[in-house]
């Protein structure tokens, strides 16, 4: 029997490749003769760069020093893919999570965290001469509408007195004018942003309302951030209702304003790693992520994998599965929190509990 293991990363505890390996170890305890194919996934968030690095021979990590989301200098990297007919000078993969991600913060900063580092990494890749840039969006620390990123690429955001507004979401409402005269041109092959959500920029499903609380914003701050994003949308020639514009605190919208296109991250990574063909041959597909909740239906890896693997029995494993999550697409589901007895235990020994989950799936789903 062919078994495909295609989990996303378990954020803060285990990368996708290690998660797949742990599931495989558990499965083999019960069914050692099955053919197991490990295809670690990502959806544009943390782990996207690693997924491309694992799937593309001769991919090269390029070190870059950038300003992190709290203003501190950090060491990061982008990935150069080899030349292709579509990108004769190579493609750069830049991951927001590695430059401006929430996991880079020691404490949440809902109003003043920013995406300056993402723009600096993109600028470095363009200066290195790549033909095309792919940006993985997800795990953002900020709700700045991508203005920090655009500032690093040459844009200026001015208040009514002509002064630069501060970085972060708190400055958005004060923007009275944008100066795009020095904004960097897109590379010849363009810029593609991989999104893990389909939310618009504004409103009850927008960047501030849905994701602001995850970044530490209280109700008053959510209102302030949404109003700031609305002010930005009035000044920018881009459609705030575009699915994915609200990704990464509105960085999807900022990339649209620059001229980038948005694509579903899970689908792009799946094509790269060969998941569609593998799922078509599989009897069982196991997928997962750190938290499977009510938002997981909007572009996250497990839901996409379940849609893709229609001819196989699909199983879900997650660090936690919230009560509002719809698991009807899966033949079986396991929460590591329930398996371990507590969130703390699940996070402390994620690989151990994933091995146990793989063992259970082999006994119950195969």
XYZ file of N, CA and C in Angstrom, residues 80-335:
768
model
N 17.889 30.999 -3.518
C 18.015 31.189 -4.968
C 17.797 29.839 -5.658
N 16.799 29.780 -6.531
C 16.564 28.590 -7.336
C 17.314 28.697 -8.645
N 17.745 27.574 -9.207
C 18.522 27.599 -10.446
C 17.739 28.213 -11.603
N 18.445 28.663 -12.640
C 17.782 29.244 -13.813
C 16.835 28.253 -14.491
N 15.760 28.785 -15.026
C 14.800 28.020 -15.819
C 14.433 28.857 -17.039
N 13.665 28.264 -17.936
C 13.219 29.016 -19.108
C 12.380 30.225 -18.682
N 11.586 30.047 -17.629
C 10.737 31.127 -17.137
C 11.539 32.198 -16.409
N 12.631 31.778 -15.763
C 13.455 32.705 -14.988
C 14.927 32.430 -15.296
N 15.441 32.958 -16.399
C 16.797 32.615 -16.845
C 17.913 33.028 -15.888
N 17.651 33.981 -14.996
C 18.662 34.360 -14.001
C 18.311 33.822 -12.618
N 17.381 32.900 -12.563
C 17.013 32.283 -11.298
C 15.836 32.960 -10.617
N 15.265 32.252 -9.656
C 14.127 32.732 -8.871
C 14.537 32.839 -7.410
N 14.126 33.908 -6.759
C 14.362 34.064 -5.321
C 13.109 33.690 -4.551
N 13.270 32.884 -3.495
C 12.187 32.581 -2.566
C 12.473 33.352 -1.276
N 11.567 34.230 -0.918
C 11.722 35.029 0.296
C 10.544 34.723 1.214
N 10.835 34.385 2.449
C 9.792 33.981 3.401
C 9.580 35.067 4.447
N 8.366 35.605 4.512
C 8.086 36.656 5.480
C 8.368 36.201 6.908
N 8.032 34.948 7.217
C 8.230 34.453 8.565
C 9.674 34.509 9.028
N 10.613 34.444 8.082
C 12.037 34.440 8.425
C 12.615 35.844 8.555
N 11.843 36.859 8.189
C 12.340 38.240 8.216
C 11.483 39.149 9.080
N 10.171 38.924 9.075
C 9.231 39.799 9.781
C 8.173 38.983 10.521
N 8.536 37.772 10.925
C 7.565 36.842 11.489
C 7.320 37.016 12.972
N 6.162 36.539 13.404
C 5.773 36.670 14.797
C 6.671 35.869 15.730
N 7.250 34.786 15.233
C 8.118 33.964 16.072
C 9.464 34.636 16.349
N 9.728 35.752 15.670
C 10.965 36.495 15.906
C 10.838 37.479 17.065
N 9.625 37.630 17.593
C 9.389 38.566 18.683
C 9.521 37.889 20.043
N 10.095 38.606 20.994
C 10.111 38.112 22.370
C 8.812 38.460 23.079
N 8.136 39.497 22.612
C 6.806 39.855 23.100
C 6.017 40.477 21.953
N 4.694 40.296 21.975
C 3.858 40.778 20.882
C 3.852 42.302 20.837
N 3.820 42.838 19.613
C 3.821 44.293 19.409
C 2.757 44.614 18.358
N 1.491 44.621 18.741
C 0.416 44.726 17.755
C 0.389 46.020 16.962
N 0.923 47.098 17.523
C 0.832 48.389 16.846
C 2.099 48.810 16.125
N 3.270 48.389 16.613
C 4.481 48.914 15.990
C 5.378 47.869 15.334
N 5.000 46.594 15.356
C 5.751 45.608 14.563
C 5.564 45.935 13.084
N 6.528 45.541 12.255
C 6.501 45.982 10.859
C 7.158 44.960 9.932
N 7.082 45.219 8.630
C 7.599 44.312 7.593
C 8.810 44.882 6.871
N 9.537 45.789 7.509
C 10.714 46.383 6.856
C 11.702 45.308 6.430
N 11.940 44.305 7.276
C 12.922 43.266 6.965
C 12.563 42.459 5.732
N 11.262 42.209 5.536
C 10.846 41.503 4.325
C 11.247 42.291 3.093
N 10.985 43.593 3.091
C 11.371 44.418 1.955
C 12.870 44.444 1.735
N 13.634 44.449 2.831
C 15.091 44.439 2.700
C 15.583 43.147 2.052
N 14.977 42.011 2.412
C 15.366 40.736 1.811
C 14.988 40.696 0.336
N 13.806 41.213 -0.013
C 13.403 41.268 -1.420
C 14.355 42.159 -2.206
N 14.701 43.304 -1.630
C 15.622 44.223 -2.303
C 16.985 43.565 -2.522
N 17.450 42.795 -1.549
C 18.738 42.109 -1.688
C 18.681 41.077 -2.812
N 17.579 40.373 -2.917
C 17.435 39.372 -3.976
C 17.413 40.035 -5.352
N 16.706 41.155 -5.467
C 16.662 41.865 -6.747
C 18.048 42.395 -7.103
N 18.765 42.922 -6.102
C 20.127 43.417 -6.345
C 21.056 42.299 -6.776
N 20.755 41.062 -6.377
C 21.574 39.911 -6.776
C 21.275 39.464 -8.201
N 20.268 40.072 -8.830
C 20.035 39.847 -10.255
C 19.041 38.770 -10.615
N 18.226 38.287 -9.664
C 17.277 37.234 -10.001
C 16.229 37.756 -10.982
N 15.666 36.847 -11.740
C 14.635 37.209 -12.714
C 13.268 37.337 -12.081
N 13.019 36.554 -11.054
C 11.671 36.427 -10.497
C 11.772 36.287 -8.982
N 10.770 36.790 -8.280
C 10.727 36.681 -6.821
C 9.407 36.036 -6.408
N 9.500 35.046 -5.526
C 8.324 34.419 -4.921
C 8.378 34.719 -3.430
N 7.308 35.305 -2.908
C 7.259 35.701 -1.504
C 6.263 34.809 -0.770
N 6.722 34.126 0.269
C 5.845 33.328 1.104
C 5.254 34.186 2.208
N 3.924 34.339 2.207
C 3.258 35.164 3.205
C 2.651 34.281 4.289
N 2.778 34.710 5.506
C 2.239 33.955 6.631
C 3.084 34.180 7.857
N 2.515 33.972 9.028
C 3.219 34.103 10.309
C 3.718 35.522 10.561
N 3.006 36.505 10.054
C 3.425 37.893 10.212
C 3.276 38.366 11.653
N 4.204 39.211 12.076
C 4.140 39.803 13.408
C 3.303 41.072 13.430
N 3.013 41.634 12.243
C 2.476 42.988 12.185
C 1.172 43.081 11.409
N 0.555 44.260 11.515
C -0.602 44.612 10.697
C -0.301 45.979 10.093
N 0.702 46.023 9.235
C 1.129 47.308 8.676
C 0.783 47.475 7.201
N -0.026 46.550 6.656
C -0.424 46.663 5.262
C 0.715 46.536 4.269
N 1.844 46.007 4.742
C 3.007 45.872 3.869
C 3.762 47.174 3.664
N 3.444 48.210 4.440
C 4.104 49.497 4.234
C 5.580 49.463 4.606
N 5.930 48.672 5.610
C 7.348 48.541 5.941
C 8.115 47.932 4.789
N 7.558 46.886 4.197
C 8.166 46.250 3.029
C 8.327 47.252 1.886
N 7.263 47.994 1.592
C 7.322 48.960 0.494
C 8.335 50.068 0.791
N 8.461 50.441 2.055
C 9.439 51.476 2.422
C 10.859 50.994 2.116
N 11.138 49.732 2.406
C 12.465 49.194 2.107
C 12.723 49.131 0.608
N 11.652 49.119 -0.187
C 11.782 49.071 -1.643
C 11.741 50.456 -2.273
N 11.723 51.502 -1.445
C 11.848 52.862 -1.967
C 10.647 53.759 -1.792
N 9.513 53.238 -1.306
C 8.329 54.071 -1.121
C 8.485 54.942 0.132
N 7.766 56.065 0.145
C 7.716 56.933 1.321
C 6.263 57.175 1.697
N 5.986 57.188 3.001
C 4.642 57.407 3.515
C 4.697 58.627 4.423
N 3.990 59.681 4.011
C 4.133 60.987 4.636
C 2.851 61.405 5.342
N 3.009 62.137 6.461
C 1.854 62.673 7.169
C 1.475 64.039 6.597
N 0.518 64.694 7.211
C 0.017 65.967 6.677
C 1.073 67.061 6.674
N 2.090 66.927 7.506
C 3.161 67.924 7.553
C 4.343 67.561 6.661
N 4.223 66.435 5.935
C 5.303 66.029 5.047
C 6.360 65.175 5.715
N 6.140 64.798 6.964
C 7.109 63.955 7.655
C 6.810 62.477 7.464
N 7.833 61.640 7.645
C 7.661 60.184 7.529
C 6.817 59.676 8.702
N 5.806 58.888 8.408
C 5.021 58.281 9.493
C 5.838 57.154 10.110
N 5.594 56.812 11.365
C 6.364 55.734 11.988
C 6.040 54.384 11.379
N 6.971 53.460 11.491
C 6.742 52.095 11.048
C 5.656 51.436 11.892
N 4.970 50.462 11.293
C 3.976 49.693 12.025
C 2.562 50.137 11.718
N 1.609 49.380 12.253
C 0.208 49.650 11.988
C -0.292 50.937 12.596
N 0.320 51.397 13.694
C -0.173 52.598 14.368
C -0.023 53.842 13.509
N 0.885 53.824 12.541
C 1.114 55.002 11.704
C 0.228 55.084 10.483
N -0.535 54.032 10.190
C -1.287 53.992 8.937
C -2.335 55.090 8.847
N -3.007 55.384 9.954
C -4.073 56.378 9.927
C -3.541 57.783 9.659
N -2.246 58.004 9.919
C -1.656 59.338 9.732
C -1.140 59.568 8.319
N -1.164 58.536 7.473
C -0.637 58.710 6.114
C -1.560 59.641 5.326
N -0.987 60.730 4.833
C -1.731 61.676 4.001
C -1.285 61.634 2.553
N -0.062 61.130 2.336
C 0.487 61.117 0.972
C 1.487 59.969 0.844
N 1.524 59.370 -0.336
C 2.541 58.360 -0.652
C 3.431 58.901 -1.760
N 4.716 58.691 -1.612
C 5.664 59.046 -2.661
C 6.245 57.744 -3.197
N 5.829 57.370 -4.405
C 6.287 56.124 -5.012
C 7.296 56.369 -6.126
N 7.835 57.569 -6.189
C 8.735 57.919 -7.296
C 10.019 57.099 -7.294
N 10.419 56.616 -6.133
C 11.652 55.828 -6.050
C 11.385 54.354 -5.754
N 10.135 53.926 -5.901
C 9.792 52.524 -5.655
C 10.489 51.630 -6.680
N 11.139 50.588 -6.200
C 11.877 49.680 -7.090
C 10.951 49.066 -8.127
N 11.488 48.874 -9.324
C 10.728 48.187 -10.367
C 10.662 46.696 -10.055
N 9.587 46.058 -10.490
C 9.507 44.612 -10.368
C 10.616 43.963 -11.181
N 11.130 42.816 -10.754
C 12.095 42.097 -11.586
C 11.424 41.678 -12.895
N 12.210 41.350 -13.926
C 11.633 41.055 -15.249
C 10.547 39.983 -15.236
N 10.711 38.952 -14.402
C 9.737 37.869 -14.349
C 8.624 38.095 -13.363
N 8.605 39.258 -12.719
C 7.533 39.593 -11.794
C 7.722 39.045 -10.394
N 6.721 39.304 -9.569
C 6.711 38.873 -8.175
C 5.404 38.135 -7.913
N 5.506 36.950 -7.319
C 4.348 36.145 -6.956
C 4.331 35.998 -5.442
N 3.197 36.282 -4.836
C 3.047 36.112 -3.395
C 2.200 34.880 -3.118
N 2.706 33.988 -2.291
C 1.992 32.772 -1.913
C 1.262 33.034 -0.604
N -0.062 32.958 -0.640
C -0.857 33.261 0.543
C -1.433 31.990 1.158
N -1.596 32.024 2.473
C -2.178 30.875 3.177
C -3.600 31.158 3.637
N -4.137 32.324 3.262
C -5.521 32.680 3.599
C -6.151 33.397 2.408
N -7.477 33.530 2.439
C -8.192 34.216 1.359
C -8.883 35.487 1.854
N -8.511 35.971 3.013
C -9.182 37.130 3.602
C -8.908 38.413 2.828
N -9.916 39.293 2.739
C -9.688 40.615 2.158
C -8.925 41.495 3.145
N -8.672 42.732 2.757
C -7.906 43.618 3.627
C -8.722 44.140 4.802
N -9.997 44.491 4.546
C -10.774 45.251 5.514
C -12.019 44.513 6.002
N -12.590 45.022 7.086
C -13.868 44.537 7.556
C -13.772 43.375 8.528
N -14.912 42.720 8.755
C -14.967 41.680 9.786
C -14.151 40.452 9.422
N -13.854 40.250 8.125
C -12.982 39.153 7.709
C -11.591 39.658 7.332
N -11.318 40.911 7.643
C -10.079 41.532 7.211
C -8.886 41.231 8.094
N -7.756 41.824 7.709
C -6.482 41.543 8.371
C -6.513 41.883 9.853
N -7.073 43.043 10.209
C -7.070 43.453 11.611
C -8.051 42.642 12.441
N -9.282 42.485 11.942
C -10.325 41.826 12.728
C -10.020 40.362 12.989
N -9.525 39.659 11.972
C -9.322 38.219 12.099
C -7.976 37.887 12.729
N -6.938 38.577 12.290
C -5.588 38.184 12.712
C -4.964 39.114 13.749
N -5.524 40.317 13.897
C -4.973 41.252 14.879
C -4.911 40.694 16.288
N -5.987 40.039 16.773
C -5.923 39.486 18.133
C -4.819 38.451 18.321
N -4.509 37.701 17.265
C -3.421 36.723 17.361
C -2.076 37.411 17.557
N -2.008 38.680 17.178
C -0.764 39.445 17.287
C -0.774 40.374 18.492
N -1.774 40.162 19.372
C -1.814 40.899 20.622
C -2.737 42.094 20.649
N -3.489 42.350 19.574
C -4.339 43.535 19.519
C -5.626 43.328 20.315
N -5.965 44.314 21.184
C -7.244 44.281 21.885
C -8.312 44.888 20.972
N -9.602 44.845 21.364
C -10.651 45.350 20.475
C -10.436 46.786 20.004
N -9.980 47.662 20.881
C -9.738 49.049 20.486
C -8.612 49.145 19.466
N -7.577 48.354 19.671
C -6.455 48.364 18.734
C -6.851 47.760 17.392
N -7.717 46.746 17.413
C -8.219 46.179 16.156
C -8.931 47.261 15.354
N -9.775 48.052 16.024
C -10.476 49.134 15.344
C -9.522 50.167 14.778
N -8.497 50.514 15.545
C -7.496 51.473 15.079
C -6.754 50.951 13.854
N -6.379 49.679 13.895
C -5.639 49.079 12.784
C -6.501 48.979 11.523
N -7.768 48.592 11.699
C -8.648 48.487 10.537
C -8.865 49.864 9.909
N -9.029 50.885 10.737
C -9.188 52.248 10.212
C -7.925 52.696 9.483
N -6.764 52.335 10.020
C -5.509 52.678 9.353
C -5.365 51.989 8.012
N -5.749 50.714 7.961
C -5.690 49.986 6.692
C -6.672 50.584 5.684
N -7.846 51.018 6.162
C -8.816 51.659 5.269
C -8.253 52.953 4.708
N -7.532 53.698 5.528
C -6.885 54.923 5.039
C -5.849 54.604 3.972
N -5.076 53.559 4.218
C -4.083 53.140 3.224
C -4.768 52.738 1.922
N -5.870 51.999 2.030
C -6.572 51.530 0.838
C -7.103 52.680 -0.001
N -7.452 53.811 0.640
C -7.938 54.973 -0.105
C -6.836 55.611 -0.940
N -5.589 55.406 -0.537
C -4.462 56.052 -1.205
C -3.780 55.165 -2.236
N -4.053 53.867 -2.186
C -3.317 52.907 -3.007
C -4.200 52.406 -4.143
N -3.606 52.295 -5.308
C -4.319 51.792 -6.482
C -4.242 50.268 -6.511
N -5.001 49.641 -5.623
C -5.096 48.182 -5.566
C -6.438 47.841 -4.945
N -6.932 46.645 -5.230
C -8.261 46.234 -4.791
C -8.185 45.571 -3.417
N -8.709 46.250 -2.408
C -8.649 45.735 -1.038
C -9.515 44.510 -0.830
N -10.450 44.246 -1.754
C -11.328 43.079 -1.610
C -10.744 41.822 -2.237
N -9.580 41.913 -2.867
C -8.946 40.752 -3.486
C -8.704 39.657 -2.449
N -9.132 38.422 -2.725
C -8.831 37.335 -1.780
C -7.328 37.233 -1.526
N -6.938 37.261 -0.262
C -5.526 37.218 0.089
C -4.921 38.584 0.345
N -5.650 39.667 0.049
C -5.122 41.002 0.325
C -4.857 41.198 1.813
N -5.645 40.516 2.640
C -5.464 40.631 4.082
C -4.411 39.705 4.656
N -3.757 38.916 3.816
C -2.738 37.981 4.299
C -1.582 38.723 4.941
N -1.046 38.119 5.996
C 0.151 38.640 6.672
C -0.026 40.100 7.075
N -1.147 40.390 7.750
C -1.378 41.741 8.227
C -1.541 42.759 7.125
N -2.053 42.314 5.978
C -2.251 43.210 4.845
C -1.052 43.322 3.927
N -0.019 42.518 4.156
C 1.144 42.551 3.264
C 0.770 42.068 1.872
N -0.251 41.196 1.789
C -0.755 40.814 0.471
C -1.211 42.028 -0.314
N -1.888 42.967 0.371
C -2.338 44.199 -0.268
C -1.146 45.059 -0.696
N -0.137 45.150 0.173
C 1.057 45.912 -0.173
C 1.749 45.364 -1.404
N 1.782 44.050 -1.523
C 2.397 43.438 -2.704
C 1.553 43.675 -3.953
N 0.224 43.639 -3.807
C -0.644 43.991 -4.937
C -0.362 45.420 -5.403
N -0.171 46.318 -4.457
C 0.102 47.709 -4.796
C 1.404 47.850 -5.576
N 2.355 46.977 -5.296
C 3.640 47.003 -6.011
C 3.507 46.411 -7.414
N 2.486 45.591 -7.631
C 2.287 44.955 -8.926
C 2.437 43.452 -8.900
N 2.557 42.874 -7.711
C 2.685 41.419 -7.590
C 1.343 40.738 -7.829
N 1.382 39.445 -8.059
C 0.176 38.631 -8.149
C 0.122 37.718 -6.935
N -1.098 37.348 -6.528
C -1.305 36.474 -5.382
C -1.731 35.096 -5.851
N -1.155 34.059 -5.251
C -1.526 32.678 -5.548
C -1.706 31.912 -4.241
N -2.523 30.871 -4.284
C -2.683 30.012 -3.112
C -1.377 29.269 -2.845
N -0.815 29.474 -1.669
C 0.488 28.901 -1.368
C 0.507 27.395 -1.341
N -0.520 26.786 -0.752
C -0.545 25.327 -0.633
C -0.512 24.671 -2.009
N -1.259 25.215 -2.954
C -1.286 24.640 -4.298
C 0.053 24.758 -5.002
N 0.715 25.899 -4.854
C 2.005 26.101 -5.513
C 3.058 25.154 -4.963
N 3.097 24.995 -3.638
C 4.078 24.094 -3.032
C 3.754 22.641 -3.382
N 2.473 22.297 -3.392
C 2.079 20.929 -3.737
C 2.553 20.550 -5.136
N 2.394 21.455 -6.094
C 2.861 21.183 -7.453
C 4.373 20.985 -7.469
N 5.070 21.817 -6.719
C 6.531 21.743 -6.693
C 7.024 20.402 -6.161
N 6.412 19.895 -5.082
C 6.900 18.662 -4.459
C 6.300 17.408 -5.085
N 5.391 17.578 -6.044
C 4.805 16.423 -6.729
C 3.673 15.762 -5.985
N 2.982 16.522 -5.118
C 1.917 15.932 -4.320
C 0.709 15.469 -5.144
N 0.274 16.205 -6.167
C -0.898 15.724 -6.923
C -0.716 14.324 -7.493
N 0.433 14.063 -8.098
C 0.684 12.740 -8.670
C 0.792 11.682 -7.580
N 1.462 12.007 -6.482
C 1.620 11.043 -5.387
C 0.274 10.725 -4.740
N -0.561 11.745 -4.535
C -1.864 11.526 -3.909
C -2.766 10.672 -4.790
N -2.609 10.800 -6.106
C -3.425 10.014 -7.028
C -3.117 8.523 -6.926
N -1.915 8.170 -6.489
C -1.508 6.769 -6.375
C -1.694 6.210 -4.971
N -1.954 7.090 -4.006
C -1.951 6.674 -2.604
C -3.279 6.066 -2.175
N -3.187 5.140 -1.217
C -4.383 4.626 -0.546
C -4.716 5.459 0.683
N -3.670 5.973 1.339
C -3.849 6.806 2.525
C -2.951 8.029 2.407
N -3.483 9.194 2.768
C -2.696 10.422 2.844
C -2.880 11.002 4.239
N -1.773 11.294 4.902
C -1.821 11.902 6.232
C -1.281 13.325 6.126
N -2.036 14.273 6.631
C -1.613 15.667 6.621
C -1.803 16.261 8.008
N -1.371 17.494 8.200
C -1.518 18.082 9.529
C -0.870 19.443 9.636
N -1.045 20.058 10.803
C -0.450 21.359 11.117
C -0.539 21.573 12.626
N 0.044 22.678 13.074
C 0.083 22.924 14.509
C -1.274 23.150 15.131
N -2.116 23.958 14.474
C -3.442 24.246 15.003
C -4.450 24.178 13.873
N -5.418 23.274 13.990
C -6.477 23.159 12.990
C -7.725 23.781 13.600
N -8.146 24.915 12.994
C -9.244 25.671 13.587
C -10.211 26.140 12.517
N -11.068 27.071 12.874
C -12.085 27.540 11.952
C -11.533 28.253 10.744
N -10.284 28.735 10.823
C -9.661 29.432 9.701
C -8.917 28.487 8.763
N -8.778 27.228 9.159
C -7.964 26.305 8.380
C -8.581 25.970 7.027
N -9.874 26.212 6.867
C -10.521 25.946 5.581
C -10.128 26.955 4.527
N -9.548 28.094 4.933
C -9.237 29.177 3.992
C -7.781 29.134 3.560
N -7.404 28.110 2.803
C -6.088 28.087 2.187
C -5.003 27.340 2.931
N -5.317 26.746 4.073
C -4.291 26.044 4.841
C -4.016 24.662 4.236
N -2.857 24.099 4.602
C -2.397 22.852 3.989
C -3.381 21.690 4.168
N -3.843 21.358 5.388
C -4.668 20.151 5.519
C -5.924 20.154 4.649
N -6.619 21.287 4.604
C -7.835 21.353 3.800
C -7.523 21.201 2.323
N -6.427 21.827 1.872
C -6.041 21.688 0.466
C -5.688 20.233 0.152
N -4.935 19.589 1.019
C -4.541 18.197 0.781
C -5.770 17.297 0.717
N -6.731 17.537 1.612
C -7.955 16.725 1.608
C -8.711 16.884 0.291
N -8.717 18.092 -0.254
C -9.376 18.342 -1.540
C -8.646 17.646 -2.677
N -7.325 17.649 -2.586
C -6.491 17.072 -3.634
C -6.568 15.548 -3.650
N -6.608 14.934 -2.483
C -6.516 13.468 -2.361
C -7.893 12.825 -2.270
N -8.733 13.101 -3.230
C -10.112 12.620 -3.176
C -10.221 11.093 -3.267
N -9.265 10.443 -3.929
C -9.350 8.998 -4.094
C -8.738 8.203 -2.967
N -8.192 8.882 -1.965
C -7.527 8.213 -0.844
C -8.257 8.504 0.460
N -8.000 7.688 1.473
C -8.472 8.006 2.813
C -7.491 9.021 3.396
N -8.009 10.145 3.848
C -7.165 11.234 4.329
C -7.316 11.371 5.837
N -6.191 11.407 6.530
C -6.186 11.540 7.984
C -5.527 12.851 8.383
N -5.999 13.431 9.461
C -5.503 14.713 9.961
C -4.895 14.552 11.347
N -3.709 15.134 11.534
C -3.123 15.241 12.862
C -2.764 16.703 13.085
N -3.097 17.221 14.256
C -2.801 18.618 14.568
C -2.406 18.733 16.024
N -1.609 19.767 16.319
C -1.256 20.003 17.708
C -2.492 20.200 18.563
N -3.448 20.927 18.003
C -4.756 21.065 18.637
C -5.806 21.158 17.548
N -7.008 20.712 17.846
C -8.151 20.836 16.948
C -9.229 21.566 17.731
N -9.568 22.766 17.303
C -10.500 23.588 18.061
C -11.949 23.157 17.804
N -12.865 23.485 18.711
C -14.262 23.061 18.561
C -14.937 23.587 17.293
N -14.479 24.743 16.779
C -15.111 25.311 15.591
C -14.548 24.759 14.283
N -13.596 23.844 14.372
C -12.956 23.297 13.173
C -13.841 22.247 12.512
N -13.895 22.277 11.199
C -14.660 21.299 10.425
C -13.722 20.187 9.975
N -13.860 19.009 10.555
C -12.999 17.870 10.215
C -13.718 16.841 9.358
N -14.843 17.239 8.759
C -15.653 16.280 8.002
C -14.961 15.753 6.746
N -13.927 16.445 6.277
C -13.230 15.997 5.072
C -12.239 14.867 5.352
N -12.057 14.513 6.628
C -11.034 13.545 6.997
C -11.646 12.250 7.517
N -11.029 11.147 7.136
C -11.489 9.841 7.593
C -11.192 9.635 9.070
N -10.163 10.299 9.570
C -9.797 10.211 10.983
C -9.017 11.464 11.355
N -9.054 11.839 12.610
C -8.299 13.005 13.073
C -7.793 12.757 14.484
N -6.602 13.276 14.755
C -5.987 13.124 16.070
C -5.437 14.476 16.504
N -5.759 14.866 17.735
C -5.189 16.055 18.356
C -4.037 15.625 19.265
